[in-house]
Amino acid sequence: MSLVTGRWPWWLLLSCGIGLVSGDDLCPKKCTCGLLGVVCTDLVEFPDNVPLSTRQLILKENRITILPAMSLGLLIDLIYLDCRFNKITQIMDYTFIGVDKLMYLDLSFNNLSLISPYGFSMLHHLVILNISHNPHLKEINKYTFANTTSLRHLDLSNTGLEFLDVHTIHHLSNLKSLHLKGNPWNCNCMLVEFSMYLIVTKIEYPESENITCLGPIEMAGWPLTLVGNPLRYKCLTHLDREDYAFLLMVGFCIFSGGTVAAWLTGVCAVLYENFHRRAEDEEVEEEIEDEKHKRIRVFKCKDNRNFDAMNHHFV
Ligand SMILES: *[C@@H]1O[C@H](CO)[C@@H](O)[C@H](O)[C@H]1NC(C)=O
Ligand SMILES: *[C@@H]1O[C@H](CO)[C@@H](O)[C@H](O)[C@H]1NC(C)=O
Ligand SMILES: *[C@@H]1O[C@H](CO)[C@@H](O)[C@H](O)[C@H]1NC(C)=O
Ligand SMILES: *[C@@H]1O[C@H](CO)[C@@H](O)[C@H](O)[C@H]1NC(C)=O
């Protein structure tokens, strides 16, 4: 104990000395600057003059509404940024343009309603991104995570998200866990691709039984991770007006084709029947003809015999 307290003045002296020399290690008002990083409390805006070498900046539980790209951009060594429990409303284009070493970004429990598609475009090393508990965040552009290919854990839970394009995340090959619970997922046909993706990928969905559809009514309460196949089936058999027109046309073609085929069959049958009958008739006629000839022959024979007899008689 005495050793630790005893060391304090030495550290203080050292940091003050560096501060005096470099002029950038002064700690901002309402912040404490320690070895591990800078921790600020009771702020309404982003602190000025954060030491440029800061690697970890903890701004949780303040009332900050804007993250200014200019001030943030000076912190080129920043790796860890915790902005939990603030009132940040937007992530603008290139908000994080200067902090491309950032690996951890926590924006949970803010009031985000807009994330620009280029908001995270420079965060090539980001590993953990937490956007949970932003109830006014209704959509995420499908290019938002285009460049954050190092992401391993993405928390999108308890937001206003009803829909997510599968292309928003399907290129994130390092992703291990995706938090999706507590969102008002609208499990309509637009969500088929995403829900099918949830079935085939190896990504984890913590608390998957609490990732449920809010609408439409017939899907309400279903776990999003299970609706893929039923939804696909439903949407494949779902028919639009054009589909009905097409199917009607196909039906009509089949029907008229059938009618023509039946008519042709009928005609063929009749023709065959006629032909057959004629052939039979001819046979019958031939037979009759034969019979006639036979009879005539017999008759002639008889005649001859009679004639002979007669002759005999007369002779
Ligand atoms: C959050 O933002 C919405 C607009 O997106 C606004 O109506 C609401 O008052 C904000 N809430 C807080 C606590 O600032
Ligand atoms: C991805 O990063 C490159 C440069 O690193 C940039 O030109 C491009 O606009 C970024 N794309 C998106 C969608 O952010
Ligand atoms: C995101 O933040 C919330 C609240 O701050 C926390 O409960 C949750 O565990 C975090 N998610 C991840 C993946 O760290
Ligand atoms: C799901 O949510 C309910 C109530 O919100 C909770 O009681 C339950 O523990 C949650 N399930 C999991 C796995 O967290």
mmCIF file of C-alpha atoms and ligand atoms in Angstrom:
data_model
loop_
_atom_site.group_PDB
_atom_site.id
_atom_site.type_symbol
_atom_site.label_atom_id
_atom_site.label_comp_id
_atom_site.label_asym_id
_atom_site.label_seq_id
_atom_site.Cartn_x
_atom_site.Cartn_y
_atom_site.Cartn_z
ATOM 1 C CA MET A 1 0.000 0.000 0.000
ATOM 2 C CA SER A 2 2.664 2.397 1.060
ATOM 3 C CA LEU A 3 4.638 1.351 -1.969
ATOM 4 C CA VAL A 4 1.786 2.264 -4.339
ATOM 5 C CA THR A 5 1.023 5.581 -2.666
ATOM 6 C CA GLY A 6 4.679 6.173 -2.521
ATOM 7 C CA ARG A 7 4.956 5.798 -6.280
ATOM 8 C CA TRP A 8 2.208 8.273 -7.097
ATOM 9 C CA PRO A 9 4.264 11.487 -6.898
ATOM 10 C CA TRP A 10 6.854 9.894 -9.158
ATOM 11 C CA TRP A 11 4.204 9.126 -11.824
ATOM 12 C CA LEU A 12 2.624 12.518 -11.381
ATOM 13 C CA LEU A 13 5.991 14.133 -11.749
ATOM 14 C CA LEU A 14 6.765 12.077 -14.831
ATOM 15 C CA SER A 15 3.449 12.791 -16.533
ATOM 16 C CA CYS A 16 3.652 16.476 -15.663
ATOM 17 C CA GLY A 17 7.163 16.516 -17.021
ATOM 18 C CA ILE A 18 6.082 14.913 -20.301
ATOM 19 C CA GLY A 19 3.117 17.268 -20.360
ATOM 20 C CA LEU A 20 5.358 20.235 -20.037
ATOM 21 C CA VAL A 21 7.724 18.952 -22.681
ATOM 22 C CA SER A 22 5.256 17.799 -25.334
ATOM 23 C CA GLY A 23 2.380 20.050 -24.386
ATOM 24 C CA ASP A 24 -0.267 17.447 -25.278
ATOM 25 C CA ASP A 25 -0.520 15.273 -22.201
ATOM 26 C CA LEU A 26 -2.577 17.730 -20.174
ATOM 27 C CA CYS A 27 -5.699 16.019 -19.054
ATOM 28 C CA PRO A 28 -8.975 17.633 -20.233
ATOM 29 C CA LYS A 29 -11.412 19.049 -17.701
ATOM 30 C CA LYS A 30 -13.704 16.475 -16.013
ATOM 31 C CA CYS A 31 -11.488 13.656 -17.241
ATOM 32 C CA THR A 32 -8.960 11.450 -15.554
ATOM 33 C CA CYS A 33 -6.004 10.389 -17.563
ATOM 34 C CA GLY A 34 -4.444 7.173 -16.425
ATOM 35 C CA LEU A 35 -2.035 4.676 -17.802
ATOM 36 C CA LEU A 36 -4.835 2.688 -19.367
ATOM 37 C CA GLY A 37 -6.591 5.621 -20.928
ATOM 38 C CA VAL A 38 -8.782 8.638 -20.456
ATOM 39 C CA VAL A 39 -12.057 8.498 -18.548
ATOM 40 C CA CYS A 40 -14.456 11.432 -18.606
ATOM 41 C CA THR A 41 -17.680 12.091 -16.708
ATOM 42 C CA ASP A 42 -20.408 14.714 -16.625
ATOM 43 C CA LEU A 43 -19.769 15.996 -20.139
ATOM 44 C CA VAL A 44 -22.301 17.457 -22.559
ATOM 45 C CA GLU A 45 -19.877 17.471 -25.439
ATOM 46 C CA PHE A 46 -16.837 15.644 -26.658
ATOM 47 C CA PRO A 47 -13.788 16.671 -24.558
ATOM 48 C CA ASP A 48 -11.206 19.018 -26.044
ATOM 49 C CA ASN A 49 -7.506 18.379 -25.835
ATOM 50 C CA VAL A 50 -7.598 14.661 -25.203
ATOM 51 C CA PRO A 51 -3.942 13.554 -25.157
ATOM 52 C CA LEU A 52 -3.004 12.655 -28.699
ATOM 53 C CA SER A 53 -1.432 9.366 -27.672
ATOM 54 C CA THR A 54 -4.650 8.133 -26.045
ATOM 55 C CA ARG A 55 -5.433 4.535 -26.879
ATOM 56 C CA GLN A 56 -8.495 4.094 -24.723
ATOM 57 C CA LEU A 57 -11.167 6.738 -24.321
ATOM 58 C CA ILE A 58 -14.070 6.090 -21.980
ATOM 59 C CA LEU A 59 -16.931 8.533 -22.368
ATOM 60 C CA LYS A 60 -19.683 6.334 -20.964
ATOM 61 C CA GLU A 61 -22.595 7.850 -19.043
ATOM 62 C CA ASN A 62 -22.298 11.421 -20.262
ATOM 63 C CA ARG A 63 -24.731 13.531 -22.261
ATOM 64 C CA ILE A 64 -22.717 13.878 -25.442
ATOM 65 C CA THR A 65 -24.847 14.367 -28.566
ATOM 66 C CA ILE A 66 -22.209 14.633 -31.302
ATOM 67 C CA LEU A 67 -18.957 12.855 -32.063
ATOM 68 C CA PRO A 68 -16.934 15.492 -33.938
ATOM 69 C CA ALA A 69 -14.774 13.988 -36.682
ATOM 70 C CA MET A 70 -12.170 16.760 -36.269
ATOM 71 C CA SER A 71 -11.430 16.180 -32.575
ATOM 72 C CA LEU A 72 -11.703 12.397 -32.883
ATOM 73 C CA GLY A 73 -9.469 12.407 -35.941
ATOM 74 C CA LEU A 74 -6.537 13.716 -33.912
ATOM 75 C CA LEU A 75 -6.483 10.544 -31.830
ATOM 76 C CA ILE A 76 -4.682 8.453 -34.392
ATOM 77 C CA ASP A 77 -3.678 5.776 -31.852
ATOM 78 C CA LEU A 78 -7.168 5.279 -30.471
ATOM 79 C CA ILE A 79 -8.056 1.594 -30.210
ATOM 80 C CA TYR A 80 -10.894 1.569 -27.719
ATOM 81 C CA LEU A 81 -13.802 4.011 -27.634
ATOM 82 C CA ASP A 82 -16.631 3.547 -25.179
ATOM 83 C CA CYS A 83 -19.572 5.919 -25.705
ATOM 84 C CA ARG A 84 -22.223 3.892 -23.885
ATOM 85 C CA PHE A 85 -25.130 5.787 -22.326
ATOM 86 C CA ASN A 86 -24.902 9.099 -24.143
ATOM 87 C CA LYS A 87 -27.279 10.974 -26.426
ATOM 88 C CA ILE A 88 -25.486 10.635 -29.723
ATOM 89 C CA THR A 89 -28.055 10.964 -32.499
ATOM 90 C CA GLN A 90 -26.099 10.484 -35.726
ATOM 91 C CA ILE A 91 -23.013 8.907 -37.168
ATOM 92 C CA MET A 92 -22.104 11.120 -40.089
ATOM 93 C CA ASP A 93 -19.957 10.405 -43.143
ATOM 94 C CA TYR A 94 -16.406 9.803 -42.005
ATOM 95 C CA THR A 95 -17.092 10.486 -38.319
ATOM 96 C CA PHE A 96 -14.309 7.992 -37.627
ATOM 97 C CA ILE A 97 -12.101 8.941 -40.559
ATOM 98 C CA GLY A 98 -8.969 9.591 -38.470
ATOM 99 C CA VAL A 99 -9.198 6.723 -36.014
ATOM 100 C CA ASP A 100 -8.492 3.848 -38.336
ATOM 101 C CA LYS A 101 -6.809 1.746 -35.623
ATOM 102 C CA LEU A 102 -10.055 1.542 -33.676
ATOM 103 C CA MET A 103 -10.862 -2.027 -32.644
ATOM 104 C CA TYR A 104 -13.610 -1.501 -30.100
ATOM 105 C CA LEU A 105 -16.526 0.871 -30.494
ATOM 106 C CA ASP A 106 -19.450 0.942 -28.106
ATOM 107 C CA LEU A 107 -22.394 3.152 -29.060
ATOM 108 C CA SER A 108 -25.002 1.265 -27.052
ATOM 109 C CA PHE A 109 -27.715 3.163 -25.163
ATOM 110 C CA ASN A 110 -27.598 6.295 -27.282
ATOM 111 C CA ASN A 111 -30.289 7.872 -29.412
ATOM 112 C CA LEU A 112 -28.963 7.033 -32.869
ATOM 113 C CA SER A 113 -31.489 7.478 -35.631
ATOM 114 C CA LEU A 114 -29.068 7.714 -38.550
ATOM 115 C CA ILE A 115 -25.873 5.941 -39.449
ATOM 116 C CA SER A 116 -24.400 7.185 -42.692
ATOM 117 C CA PRO A 117 -23.345 4.409 -45.116
ATOM 118 C CA TYR A 118 -19.824 5.841 -44.876
ATOM 119 C CA GLY A 119 -19.913 6.258 -41.107
ATOM 120 C CA PHE A 120 -17.697 3.251 -40.451
ATOM 121 C CA SER A 121 -16.006 3.120 -43.824
ATOM 122 C CA MET A 122 -12.485 3.679 -42.448
ATOM 123 C CA LEU A 123 -12.705 1.213 -39.565
ATOM 124 C CA HIS A 124 -10.802 -1.626 -41.223
ATOM 125 C CA HIS A 125 -9.602 -2.993 -37.865
ATOM 126 C CA LEU A 126 -12.838 -2.844 -35.934
ATOM 127 C CA VAL A 127 -13.434 -6.098 -34.047
ATOM 128 C CA ILE A 128 -16.339 -5.257 -31.745
ATOM 129 C CA LEU A 129 -19.136 -2.873 -32.627
ATOM 130 C CA ASN A 130 -22.025 -2.343 -30.276
ATOM 131 C CA ILE A 131 -25.012 -0.351 -31.504
ATOM 132 C CA SER A 132 -27.554 -1.974 -29.193
ATOM 133 C CA HIS A 133 -30.314 -0.051 -27.406
ATOM 134 C CA ASN A 134 -30.862 2.675 -29.969
ATOM 135 C CA PRO A 135 -34.635 2.390 -30.352
ATOM 136 C CA HIS A 136 -34.885 5.106 -32.998
ATOM 137 C CA LEU A 137 -32.466 3.386 -35.352
ATOM 138 C CA LYS A 138 -34.873 2.092 -37.995
ATOM 139 C CA GLU A 139 -32.523 1.120 -40.789
ATOM 140 C CA ILE A 140 -28.967 0.278 -41.655
ATOM 141 C CA ASN A 141 -27.742 0.832 -45.168
ATOM 142 C CA LYS A 142 -26.395 -2.291 -46.821
ATOM 143 C CA TYR A 143 -22.984 -0.642 -47.393
ATOM 144 C CA THR A 144 -22.558 0.427 -43.765
ATOM 145 C CA PHE A 145 -20.284 -2.517 -42.924
ATOM 146 C CA ALA A 146 -18.713 -2.822 -46.372
ATOM 147 C CA ASN A 147 -15.227 -2.028 -45.046
ATOM 148 C CA THR A 148 -15.442 -3.320 -41.497
ATOM 149 C CA THR A 149 -14.350 -6.792 -42.554
ATOM 150 C CA SER A 150 -12.473 -7.509 -39.290
ATOM 151 C CA LEU A 151 -15.697 -7.455 -37.273
ATOM 152 C CA ARG A 152 -16.094 -10.413 -34.937
ATOM 153 C CA HIS A 153 -18.930 -9.263 -32.720
ATOM 154 C CA LEU A 154 -21.731 -7.059 -33.920
ATOM 155 C CA ASP A 155 -24.504 -6.066 -31.547
ATOM 156 C CA LEU A 156 -27.615 -4.741 -33.271
ATOM 157 C CA SER A 157 -30.035 -5.773 -30.537
ATOM 158 C CA ASN A 158 -32.817 -3.629 -29.089
ATOM 159 C CA THR A 159 -32.882 -1.161 -31.955
ATOM 160 C CA GLY A 160 -35.786 -0.171 -34.190
ATOM 161 C CA LEU A 161 -34.590 -2.452 -36.996
ATOM 162 C CA GLU A 162 -37.436 -4.186 -38.822
ATOM 163 C CA PHE A 163 -35.364 -5.292 -41.778
ATOM 164 C CA LEU A 164 -31.784 -6.083 -42.650
ATOM 165 C CA ASP A 165 -30.482 -6.693 -46.136
ATOM 166 C CA VAL A 166 -28.454 -9.893 -46.191
ATOM 167 C CA HIS A 167 -25.721 -8.018 -48.099
ATOM 168 C CA THR A 168 -25.161 -5.842 -45.031
ATOM 169 C CA ILE A 169 -23.407 -8.696 -43.255
ATOM 170 C CA HIS A 170 -22.846 -11.637 -45.558
ATOM 171 C CA HIS A 171 -19.323 -10.545 -46.529
ATOM 172 C CA LEU A 172 -18.191 -10.276 -42.879
ATOM 173 C CA SER A 173 -16.208 -13.507 -42.937
ATOM 174 C CA ASN A 174 -14.732 -13.016 -39.447
ATOM 175 C CA LEU A 175 -18.060 -12.491 -37.759
ATOM 176 C CA LYS A 176 -18.568 -14.827 -34.797
ATOM 177 C CA SER A 177 -21.606 -13.389 -33.105
ATOM 178 C CA LEU A 178 -24.494 -11.277 -34.261
ATOM 179 C CA HIS A 179 -26.915 -9.924 -31.683
ATOM 180 C CA LEU A 180 -30.375 -9.395 -33.110
ATOM 181 C CA LYS A 181 -32.794 -9.802 -30.234
ATOM 182 C CA GLY A 182 -35.364 -7.277 -29.144
ATOM 183 C CA ASN A 183 -35.861 -5.745 -32.595
ATOM 184 C CA PRO A 184 -39.310 -5.394 -34.158
ATOM 185 C CA TRP A 185 -38.462 -7.712 -37.067
ATOM 186 C CA ASN A 186 -41.036 -7.563 -39.803
ATOM 187 C CA CYS A 187 -40.996 -11.089 -41.207
ATOM 188 C CA ASN A 188 -42.463 -10.371 -44.615
ATOM 189 C CA CYS A 189 -41.153 -11.526 -47.975
ATOM 190 C CA MET A 190 -38.406 -8.873 -47.958
ATOM 191 C CA LEU A 191 -36.793 -10.730 -45.071
ATOM 192 C CA VAL A 192 -36.688 -14.132 -46.812
ATOM 193 C CA GLU A 193 -33.061 -13.859 -47.904
ATOM 194 C CA PHE A 194 -31.850 -12.710 -44.500
ATOM 195 C CA SER A 195 -33.776 -15.378 -42.608
ATOM 196 C CA MET A 196 -32.499 -18.072 -44.988
ATOM 197 C CA TYR A 197 -28.967 -16.774 -44.388
ATOM 198 C CA LEU A 198 -29.443 -17.126 -40.628
ATOM 199 C CA ILE A 199 -30.145 -20.821 -41.197
ATOM 200 C CA VAL A 200 -27.086 -21.577 -43.322
ATOM 201 C CA THR A 201 -24.302 -19.540 -41.672
ATOM 202 C CA LYS A 202 -22.193 -20.644 -38.717
ATOM 203 C CA ILE A 203 -22.520 -17.269 -36.951
ATOM 204 C CA GLU A 204 -23.884 -17.361 -33.401
ATOM 205 C CA TYR A 205 -27.070 -15.532 -32.468
ATOM 206 C CA PRO A 206 -27.061 -15.108 -28.701
ATOM 207 C CA GLU A 207 -30.508 -15.551 -27.157
ATOM 208 C CA SER A 208 -31.902 -16.693 -30.474
ATOM 209 C CA GLU A 209 -35.274 -17.571 -28.930
ATOM 210 C CA ASN A 210 -35.676 -13.870 -28.152
ATOM 211 C CA ILE A 211 -35.037 -12.828 -31.750
ATOM 212 C CA THR A 212 -38.653 -12.834 -32.807
ATOM 213 C CA CYS A 213 -40.880 -11.436 -35.508
ATOM 214 C CA LEU A 214 -43.169 -8.625 -34.481
ATOM 215 C CA GLY A 215 -45.166 -8.679 -37.687
ATOM 216 C CA PRO A 216 -46.982 -9.484 -39.881
ATOM 217 C CA ILE A 217 -49.703 -10.896 -37.618
ATOM 218 C CA GLU A 218 -49.428 -14.492 -38.847
ATOM 219 C CA MET A 219 -45.669 -14.484 -38.096
ATOM 220 C CA ALA A 220 -45.739 -12.611 -34.777
ATOM 221 C CA GLY A 221 -43.727 -14.322 -32.045
ATOM 222 C CA TRP A 222 -41.882 -16.716 -34.346
ATOM 223 C CA PRO A 223 -38.103 -16.876 -33.841
ATOM 224 C CA LEU A 224 -36.416 -15.156 -36.761
ATOM 225 C CA THR A 225 -33.854 -17.956 -36.969
ATOM 226 C CA LEU A 226 -36.605 -20.481 -37.739
ATOM 227 C CA VAL A 227 -38.902 -18.646 -40.125
ATOM 228 C CA GLY A 228 -36.602 -18.975 -43.164
ATOM 229 C CA ASN A 229 -38.180 -22.037 -44.739
ATOM 230 C CA PRO A 230 -41.846 -21.365 -43.955
ATOM 231 C CA LEU A 231 -41.363 -17.784 -45.106
ATOM 232 C CA ARG A 232 -39.713 -18.887 -48.331
ATOM 233 C CA TYR A 233 -42.513 -21.346 -48.984
ATOM 234 C CA LYS A 234 -45.142 -18.728 -48.256
ATOM 235 C CA CYS A 235 -43.442 -16.137 -50.432
ATOM 236 C CA LEU A 236 -42.802 -18.512 -53.333
ATOM 237 C CA THR A 237 -46.466 -19.397 -53.482
ATOM 238 C CA HIS A 238 -47.495 -15.842 -52.880
ATOM 239 C CA LEU A 239 -49.019 -14.513 -56.053
ATOM 240 C CA ASP A 240 -49.086 -10.981 -57.362
ATOM 241 C CA ARG A 241 -51.579 -9.668 -59.851
ATOM 242 C CA GLU A 242 -49.135 -10.292 -62.760
ATOM 243 C CA ASP A 243 -48.562 -13.837 -61.527
ATOM 244 C CA TYR A 244 -52.284 -14.454 -61.579
ATOM 245 C CA ALA A 245 -52.468 -13.039 -65.106
ATOM 246 C CA PHE A 246 -49.563 -15.260 -66.156
ATOM 247 C CA LEU A 247 -51.016 -18.343 -64.513
ATOM 248 C CA LEU A 248 -54.405 -17.620 -66.081
ATOM 249 C CA MET A 249 -52.699 -17.347 -69.451
ATOM 250 C CA VAL A 250 -50.836 -20.603 -68.931
ATOM 251 C CA GLY A 251 -54.055 -22.218 -67.766
ATOM 252 C CA PHE A 252 -55.860 -20.963 -70.826
ATOM 253 C CA CYS A 253 -53.079 -22.263 -73.088
ATOM 254 C CA ILE A 254 -53.199 -25.672 -71.437
ATOM 255 C CA PHE A 255 -56.989 -25.678 -71.669
ATOM 256 C CA SER A 256 -57.043 -24.667 -75.322
ATOM 257 C CA GLY A 257 -54.171 -27.039 -76.053
ATOM 258 C CA GLY A 258 -56.199 -29.756 -74.369
ATOM 259 C CA THR A 259 -59.267 -28.830 -76.349
ATOM 260 C CA VAL A 260 -57.347 -28.917 -79.621
ATOM 261 C CA ALA A 261 -55.736 -32.208 -78.637
ATOM 262 C CA ALA A 262 -59.116 -33.661 -77.712
ATOM 263 C CA TRP A 263 -60.593 -32.430 -80.963
ATOM 264 C CA LEU A 264 -57.698 -33.911 -82.940
ATOM 265 C CA THR A 265 -58.076 -37.208 -81.091
ATOM 266 C CA GLY A 266 -61.761 -37.146 -81.850
ATOM 267 C CA VAL A 267 -61.140 -36.472 -85.510
ATOM 268 C CA CYS A 268 -58.541 -39.238 -85.658
ATOM 269 C CA ALA A 269 -60.888 -41.661 -83.919
ATOM 270 C CA VAL A 270 -63.679 -40.857 -86.315
ATOM 271 C CA LEU A 271 -61.396 -41.155 -89.325
ATOM 272 C CA TYR A 272 -60.022 -44.459 -88.064
ATOM 273 C CA GLU A 273 -63.477 -45.704 -87.310
ATOM 274 C CA ASN A 274 -64.646 -44.772 -90.780
ATOM 275 C CA PHE A 275 -61.641 -46.356 -92.400
ATOM 276 C CA HIS A 276 -62.053 -49.491 -90.330
ATOM 277 C CA ARG A 277 -65.721 -49.705 -91.101
ATOM 278 C CA ARG A 278 -65.101 -49.237 -94.789
ATOM 279 C CA ALA A 279 -62.448 -51.962 -94.705
ATOM 280 C CA GLU A 280 -64.856 -54.238 -92.845
ATOM 281 C CA ASP A 281 -67.625 -53.378 -95.253
ATOM 282 C CA GLU A 282 -65.360 -54.244 -98.120
ATOM 283 C CA GLU A 283 -64.505 -57.545 -96.459
ATOM 284 C CA VAL A 284 -68.139 -58.251 -95.868
ATOM 285 C CA GLU A 285 -68.874 -57.306 -99.429
ATOM 286 C CA GLU A 286 -66.092 -59.550 -100.569
ATOM 287 C CA GLU A 287 -67.444 -62.357 -98.442
ATOM 288 C CA ILE A 288 -70.886 -61.790 -99.832
ATOM 289 C CA GLU A 289 -69.387 -61.717 -103.281
ATOM 290 C CA ASP A 290 -67.524 -64.996 -102.550
ATOM 291 C CA GLU A 291 -70.636 -66.531 -101.167
ATOM 292 C CA LYS A 292 -72.508 -65.499 -104.282
ATOM 293 C CA HIS A 293 -69.829 -67.036 -106.496
ATOM 294 C CA LYS A 294 -69.878 -70.215 -104.446
ATOM 295 C CA ARG A 295 -73.598 -70.415 -104.653
ATOM 296 C CA ILE A 296 -73.534 -69.733 -108.315
ATOM 297 C CA ARG A 297 -70.903 -72.437 -108.710
ATOM 298 C CA VAL A 298 -72.906 -74.874 -106.626
ATOM 299 C CA PHE A 299 -75.939 -73.890 -108.488
ATOM 300 C CA LYS A 300 -74.121 -74.354 -111.746
ATOM 301 C CA CYS A 301 -72.918 -77.748 -110.593
ATOM 302 C CA LYS A 302 -76.353 -78.661 -109.554
ATOM 303 C CA ASP A 303 -77.562 -77.343 -112.826
ATOM 304 C CA ASN A 304 -75.026 -79.394 -114.640
ATOM 305 C CA ARG A 305 -76.036 -82.413 -112.665
ATOM 306 C CA ASN A 306 -79.647 -81.732 -113.361
ATOM 307 C CA PHE A 307 -78.737 -81.167 -116.909
ATOM 308 C CA ASP A 308 -76.864 -84.462 -117.023
ATOM 309 C CA ALA A 309 -79.754 -86.127 -115.322
ATOM 310 C CA MET A 310 -82.075 -84.559 -117.732
ATOM 311 C CA ASN A 311 -79.900 -85.603 -120.578
ATOM 312 C CA HIS A 312 -79.714 -89.050 -119.088
ATOM 313 C CA HIS A 313 -83.408 -89.034 -118.749
ATOM 314 C CA PHE A 314 -83.900 -88.032 -122.279
ATOM 315 C CA VAL A 315 -81.311 -90.363 -123.607
HETATM 316 C C1 LIG B 1 -34.175 10.705 -29.539
HETATM 317 O O1 LIG B 1 -34.342 11.094 -30.862
HETATM 318 C C2 LIG B 1 -35.675 11.283 -31.276
HETATM 319 C C3 LIG B 1 -35.666 11.630 -32.748
HETATM 320 O O2 LIG B 1 -34.958 10.710 -33.476
HETATM 321 C C4 LIG B 1 -36.324 12.372 -30.443
HETATM 322 O O3 LIG B 1 -37.670 12.494 -30.806
HETATM 323 C C5 LIG B 1 -36.210 11.996 -28.979
HETATM 324 O O4 LIG B 1 -36.707 13.074 -28.190
HETATM 325 C C6 LIG B 1 -34.777 11.729 -28.588
HETATM 326 N N1 LIG B 1 -34.735 11.237 -27.223
HETATM 327 C C7 LIG B 1 -33.889 11.698 -26.327
HETATM 328 C C8 LIG B 1 -33.959 11.088 -24.972
HETATM 329 O O5 LIG B 1 -33.073 12.551 -26.593
HETATM 330 C C1 LIG B 2 -14.037 1.399 -48.314
HETATM 331 O O1 LIG B 2 -12.722 1.913 -48.169
HETATM 332 C C2 LIG B 2 -12.184 2.495 -49.341
HETATM 333 C C3 LIG B 2 -10.783 2.960 -49.067
HETATM 334 O O2 LIG B 2 -10.206 2.299 -48.017
HETATM 335 C C4 LIG B 2 -13.049 3.646 -49.798
HETATM 336 O O3 LIG B 2 -12.575 4.160 -51.001
HETATM 337 C C5 LIG B 2 -14.487 3.174 -49.999
HETATM 338 O O4 LIG B 2 -15.303 4.268 -50.309
HETATM 339 C C6 LIG B 2 -14.991 2.494 -48.752
HETATM 340 N N1 LIG B 2 -16.319 1.946 -49.024
HETATM 341 C C7 LIG B 2 -17.369 2.133 -48.266
HETATM 342 C C8 LIG B 2 -18.649 1.594 -48.739
HETATM 343 O O5 LIG B 2 -17.309 2.705 -47.211
HETATM 344 C C1 LIG B 3 -23.476 -4.161 -26.046
HETATM 345 O O1 LIG B 3 -23.863 -3.272 -25.039
HETATM 346 C C2 LIG B 3 -24.843 -3.739 -24.130
HETATM 347 C C3 LIG B 3 -25.199 -2.626 -23.185
HETATM 348 O O2 LIG B 3 -24.194 -1.729 -23.020
HETATM 349 C C4 LIG B 3 -24.309 -4.977 -23.423
HETATM 350 O O3 LIG B 3 -25.288 -5.485 -22.544
HETATM 351 C C5 LIG B 3 -23.920 -6.016 -24.435
HETATM 352 O O4 LIG B 3 -23.350 -7.134 -23.815
HETATM 353 C C6 LIG B 3 -22.939 -5.448 -25.437
HETATM 354 N N1 LIG B 3 -22.727 -6.406 -26.505
HETATM 355 C C7 LIG B 3 -21.536 -6.960 -26.781
HETATM 356 C C8 LIG B 3 -21.461 -7.885 -27.912
HETATM 357 O O5 LIG B 3 -20.556 -6.711 -26.130
HETATM 358 C C1 LIG B 4 -36.100 -13.869 -23.454
HETATM 359 O O1 LIG B 4 -36.839 -12.783 -22.945
HETATM 360 C C2 LIG B 4 -37.601 -13.112 -21.810
HETATM 361 C C3 LIG B 4 -38.414 -11.879 -21.423
HETATM 362 O O2 LIG B 4 -38.048 -10.768 -22.119
HETATM 363 C C4 LIG B 4 -36.675 -13.549 -20.688
HETATM 364 O O3 LIG B 4 -37.419 -13.914 -19.553
HETATM 365 C C5 LIG B 4 -35.855 -14.738 -21.162
HETATM 366 O O4 LIG B 4 -34.919 -15.089 -20.169
HETATM 367 C C6 LIG B 4 -35.125 -14.392 -22.426
HETATM 368 N N1 LIG B 4 -34.434 -15.554 -22.943
HETATM 369 C C7 LIG B 4 -33.134 -15.610 -22.988
HETATM 370 C C8 LIG B 4 -32.548 -16.854 -23.534
HETATM 371 O O5 LIG B 4 -32.441 -14.681 -22.622
#
